[in-house]
Amino acid sequence: MADPLCAYCLQDGEYVPATIVDHAKQHQGELTLFWSWDNCQSLCKPCHDSRKQREEKSGISLDTTGLDGYPTKGTW
């Protein structure tokens, strides 16, 4: 309720209602991280099921890396 829009879509300048509360950082069974509100983010189902899953499996955030694998932000 605090963040009703998808965090990923907002980064892209789109306003899409969120339908999933996601753990921003994988908790891997760590209960403190699992229950931490600071580790929660709002996502829409398409972003959760595609972009978020790709990031978790590859370990590469699309916020800083393009689809080609090269950095898109920050210093070279």
Tab-separated table of N, CA and C in Angstrom:
chain	number	residue	atom	x	y	z
A	1	MET	N	0.815	-1.184	0.000
A	1	MET	CA	0.000	0.000	0.000
A	1	MET	C	0.866	1.258	0.000
A	2	ALA	N	2.030	1.182	0.632
A	2	ALA	CA	2.897	2.353	0.704
A	2	ALA	C	3.472	2.702	-0.668
A	3	ASP	N	3.717	1.698	-1.495
A	3	ASP	CA	4.264	1.903	-2.839
A	3	ASP	C	3.380	1.154	-3.836
A	4	PRO	N	2.315	1.786	-4.309
A	4	PRO	CA	1.346	1.082	-5.150
A	4	PRO	C	1.780	0.873	-6.605
A	5	LEU	N	2.900	1.472	-7.002
A	5	LEU	CA	3.356	1.346	-8.388
A	5	LEU	C	4.601	0.481	-8.475
A	6	CYS	N	4.773	-0.173	-9.613
A	6	CYS	CA	5.923	-1.041	-9.853
A	6	CYS	C	7.217	-0.223	-9.849
A	7	ALA	N	8.169	-0.628	-9.029
A	7	ALA	CA	9.443	0.081	-8.909
A	7	ALA	C	10.225	0.066	-10.220
A	8	TYR	N	10.220	-1.054	-10.927
A	8	TYR	CA	10.961	-1.142	-12.191
A	8	TYR	C	10.330	-0.270	-13.266
A	9	CYS	N	9.014	-0.309	-13.362
A	9	CYS	CA	8.327	0.513	-14.364
A	9	CYS	C	8.543	1.997	-14.083
A	10	LEU	N	8.541	2.381	-12.803
A	10	LEU	CA	8.785	3.777	-12.452
A	10	LEU	C	10.162	4.230	-12.931
A	11	GLN	N	11.159	3.351	-12.839
A	11	GLN	CA	12.500	3.683	-13.318
A	11	GLN	C	12.492	3.966	-14.812
A	12	ASP	N	11.563	3.348	-15.522
A	12	ASP	CA	11.446	3.537	-16.965
A	12	ASP	C	10.453	4.646	-17.324
A	13	GLY	N	9.933	5.347	-16.311
A	13	GLY	CA	9.002	6.438	-16.545
A	13	GLY	C	7.574	5.999	-16.818
A	14	GLU	N	7.244	4.770	-16.458
A	14	GLU	CA	5.890	4.245	-16.659
A	14	GLU	C	5.184	4.116	-15.310
A	15	TYR	N	3.880	4.278	-15.317
A	15	TYR	CA	3.078	4.189	-14.098
A	15	TYR	C	2.191	2.957	-14.186
A	16	VAL	N	2.688	1.857	-13.618
A	16	VAL	CA	1.990	0.572	-13.687
A	16	VAL	C	1.694	0.107	-12.260
A	17	PRO	N	0.457	-0.280	-11.970
A	17	PRO	CA	0.136	-0.763	-10.624
A	17	PRO	C	0.948	-2.007	-10.262
A	18	ALA	N	1.431	-2.029	-9.044
A	18	ALA	CA	2.161	-3.190	-8.542
A	18	ALA	C	1.172	-4.240	-8.046
A	19	THR	N	1.512	-5.505	-8.256
A	19	THR	CA	0.656	-6.598	-7.786
A	19	THR	C	1.421	-7.582	-6.906
A	20	ILE	N	2.738	-7.381	-6.792
A	20	ILE	CA	3.576	-8.317	-6.044
A	20	ILE	C	4.510	-7.551	-5.116
A	21	VAL	N	4.641	-8.043	-3.878
A	21	VAL	CA	5.657	-7.527	-2.962
A	21	VAL	C	6.861	-8.449	-3.117
A	22	ASP	N	7.971	-7.874	-3.533
A	22	ASP	CA	9.168	-8.648	-3.855
A	22	ASP	C	10.291	-8.333	-2.874
A	23	HIS	N	11.145	-9.324	-2.609
A	23	HIS	CA	12.352	-9.080	-1.825
A	23	HIS	C	13.393	-8.477	-2.770
A	24	ALA	N	13.783	-7.237	-2.522
A	24	ALA	CA	14.737	-6.550	-3.380
A	24	ALA	C	16.064	-7.308	-3.418
A	25	LYS	N	16.518	-7.750	-2.271
A	25	LYS	CA	17.742	-8.553	-2.170
A	25	LYS	C	17.329	-9.959	-1.775
A	26	GLN	N	17.877	-10.962	-2.447
A	26	GLN	CA	17.530	-12.351	-2.117
A	26	GLN	C	17.841	-12.629	-0.653
A	27	HIS	N	16.882	-13.212	0.047
A	27	HIS	CA	17.080	-13.483	1.472
A	27	HIS	C	17.755	-14.825	1.713
A	28	GLN	N	17.611	-15.764	0.806
A	28	GLN	CA	18.230	-17.098	0.892
A	28	GLN	C	18.062	-17.719	2.272
A	29	GLY	N	16.849	-17.595	2.829
A	29	GLY	CA	16.542	-18.219	4.103
A	29	GLY	C	16.895	-17.385	5.322
A	30	GLU	N	17.534	-16.235	5.141
A	30	GLU	CA	17.875	-15.376	6.272
A	30	GLU	C	16.610	-14.654	6.732
A	31	LEU	N	16.104	-15.032	7.894
A	31	LEU	CA	14.818	-14.531	8.363
A	31	LEU	C	14.787	-13.027	8.588
A	32	THR	N	15.881	-12.459	9.065
A	32	THR	CA	15.922	-11.008	9.277
A	32	THR	C	15.724	-10.275	7.962
A	33	LEU	N	16.385	-10.733	6.921
A	33	LEU	CA	16.246	-10.125	5.599
A	33	LEU	C	14.871	-10.437	5.010
A	34	PHE	N	14.357	-11.627	5.263
A	34	PHE	CA	13.047	-12.018	4.754
A	34	PHE	C	11.946	-11.112	5.302
A	35	TRP	N	11.978	-10.805	6.590
A	35	TRP	CA	10.912	-10.027	7.228
A	35	TRP	C	11.164	-8.517	7.222
A	36	SER	N	12.282	-8.073	6.691
A	36	SER	CA	12.611	-6.651	6.690
A	36	SER	C	11.784	-5.877	5.657
A	37	TRP	N	11.044	-4.859	6.109
A	37	TRP	CA	10.278	-4.011	5.183
A	37	TRP	C	11.216	-3.233	4.280
A	38	ASP	N	12.436	-2.956	4.758
A	38	ASP	CA	13.411	-2.226	3.940
A	38	ASP	C	13.882	-3.057	2.750
A	39	ASN	N	13.650	-4.355	2.798
A	39	ASN	CA	14.058	-5.241	1.712
A	39	ASN	C	12.899	-5.555	0.766
A	40	CYS	N	11.786	-4.864	0.922
A	40	CYS	CA	10.625	-5.110	0.071
A	40	CYS	C	10.500	-4.035	-1.001
A	41	GLN	N	10.050	-4.454	-2.163
A	41	GLN	CA	9.747	-3.510	-3.232
A	41	GLN	C	8.494	-3.979	-3.951
A	42	SER	N	7.780	-3.047	-4.516
A	42	SER	CA	6.549	-3.344	-5.239
A	42	SER	C	6.868	-3.548	-6.709
A	43	LEU	N	6.359	-4.643	-7.284
A	43	LEU	CA	6.567	-4.929	-8.700
A	43	LEU	C	5.266	-5.380	-9.341
A	44	CYS	N	5.149	-5.158	-10.631
A	44	CYS	CA	4.032	-5.735	-11.379
A	44	CYS	C	4.433	-7.173	-11.732
A	45	LYS	N	3.466	-7.996	-12.054
A	45	LYS	CA	3.748	-9.399	-12.351
A	45	LYS	C	4.689	-9.566	-13.548
A	46	PRO	N	4.503	-8.828	-14.654
A	46	PRO	CA	5.439	-9.004	-15.776
A	46	PRO	C	6.895	-8.687	-15.401
A	47	CYS	N	7.121	-7.627	-14.625
A	47	CYS	CA	8.495	-7.309	-14.219
A	47	CYS	C	9.045	-8.363	-13.265
A	48	HIS	N	8.214	-8.819	-12.333
A	48	HIS	CA	8.657	-9.838	-11.387
A	48	HIS	C	9.004	-11.140	-12.098
A	49	ASP	N	8.169	-11.538	-13.049
A	49	ASP	CA	8.349	-12.832	-13.701
A	49	ASP	C	9.388	-12.813	-14.813
A	50	SER	N	9.810	-11.640	-15.257
A	50	SER	CA	10.799	-11.607	-16.332
A	50	SER	C	12.078	-10.900	-15.878
A	51	ARG	N	12.020	-9.609	-15.764
A	51	ARG	CA	13.227	-8.826	-15.458
A	51	ARG	C	13.870	-9.236	-14.137
A	52	LYS	N	13.079	-9.351	-13.091
A	52	LYS	CA	13.616	-9.715	-11.774
A	52	LYS	C	14.233	-11.111	-11.796
A	53	GLN	N	13.568	-12.061	-12.456
A	53	GLN	CA	14.085	-13.431	-12.529
A	53	GLN	C	15.403	-13.479	-13.309
A	54	ARG	N	15.493	-12.721	-14.409
A	54	ARG	CA	16.748	-12.659	-15.185
A	54	ARG	C	17.874	-12.102	-14.328
A	55	GLU	N	17.587	-11.049	-13.572
A	55	GLU	CA	18.603	-10.445	-12.718
A	55	GLU	C	19.088	-11.436	-11.660
A	56	GLU	N	18.163	-12.148	-11.033
A	56	GLU	CA	18.549	-13.082	-9.979
A	56	GLU	C	19.352	-14.253	-10.534
A	57	LYS	N	18.974	-14.750	-11.692
A	57	LYS	CA	19.678	-15.902	-12.273
A	57	LYS	C	21.051	-15.528	-12.805
A	58	SER	N	21.173	-14.337	-13.363
A	58	SER	CA	22.447	-13.928	-13.958
A	58	SER	C	23.352	-13.194	-12.983
A	59	GLY	N	22.743	-12.602	-11.944
A	59	GLY	CA	23.519	-11.797	-11.010
A	59	GLY	C	23.839	-10.420	-11.563
A	60	ILE	N	23.217	-10.058	-12.694
A	60	ILE	CA	23.474	-8.779	-13.337
A	60	ILE	C	22.204	-7.949	-13.290
A	61	SER	N	22.314	-6.751	-12.726
A	61	SER	CA	21.164	-5.862	-12.655
A	61	SER	C	21.002	-5.115	-13.960
A	62	LEU	N	19.798	-5.127	-14.515
A	62	LEU	CA	19.535	-4.394	-15.747
A	62	LEU	C	19.475	-2.893	-15.510
A	63	ASP	N	19.506	-2.462	-14.243
A	63	ASP	CA	19.555	-1.036	-13.946
A	63	ASP	C	20.895	-0.443	-14.350
A	64	THR	N	21.951	-1.256	-14.309
A	64	THR	CA	23.286	-0.750	-14.607
A	64	THR	C	23.936	-1.456	-15.789
A	65	THR	N	23.262	-2.463	-16.352
A	65	THR	CA	23.821	-3.239	-17.447
A	65	THR	C	22.771	-3.404	-18.538
A	66	GLY	N	23.171	-3.165	-19.779
A	66	GLY	CA	22.257	-3.338	-20.893
A	66	GLY	C	22.097	-4.799	-21.262
A	67	LEU	N	21.212	-5.091	-22.192
A	67	LEU	CA	20.988	-6.468	-22.627
A	67	LEU	C	22.228	-7.074	-23.263
A	68	ASP	N	23.133	-6.212	-23.744
A	68	ASP	CA	24.381	-6.702	-24.341
A	68	ASP	C	25.433	-7.050	-23.297
A	69	GLY	N	25.150	-6.768	-22.013
A	69	GLY	CA	26.085	-7.095	-20.942
A	69	GLY	C	27.037	-5.976	-20.594
A	70	TYR	N	26.994	-4.869	-21.325
A	70	TYR	CA	27.876	-3.742	-21.061
A	70	TYR	C	27.206	-2.748	-20.123
A	71	PRO	N	28.004	-2.055	-19.297
A	71	PRO	CA	27.435	-1.071	-18.366
A	71	PRO	C	26.712	0.051	-19.109
A	72	THR	N	25.598	0.483	-18.541
A	72	THR	CA	24.846	1.590	-19.126
A	72	THR	C	24.938	2.836	-18.258
A	73	LYS	N	25.342	2.669	-16.991
A	73	LYS	CA	25.447	3.783	-16.062
A	73	LYS	C	26.762	3.691	-15.294
A	74	GLY	N	27.150	4.774	-14.713
A	74	GLY	CA	28.346	4.768	-13.875
A	74	GLY	C	29.583	5.089	-14.671
A	75	THR	N	30.728	4.838	-14.064
A	75	THR	CA	31.991	5.151	-14.722
A	75	THR	C	32.530	3.951	-15.472
A	76	TRP	N	33.241	4.215	-16.519
A	76	TRP	CA	33.851	3.154	-17.341
A	76	TRP	C	35.228	2.869	-16.853
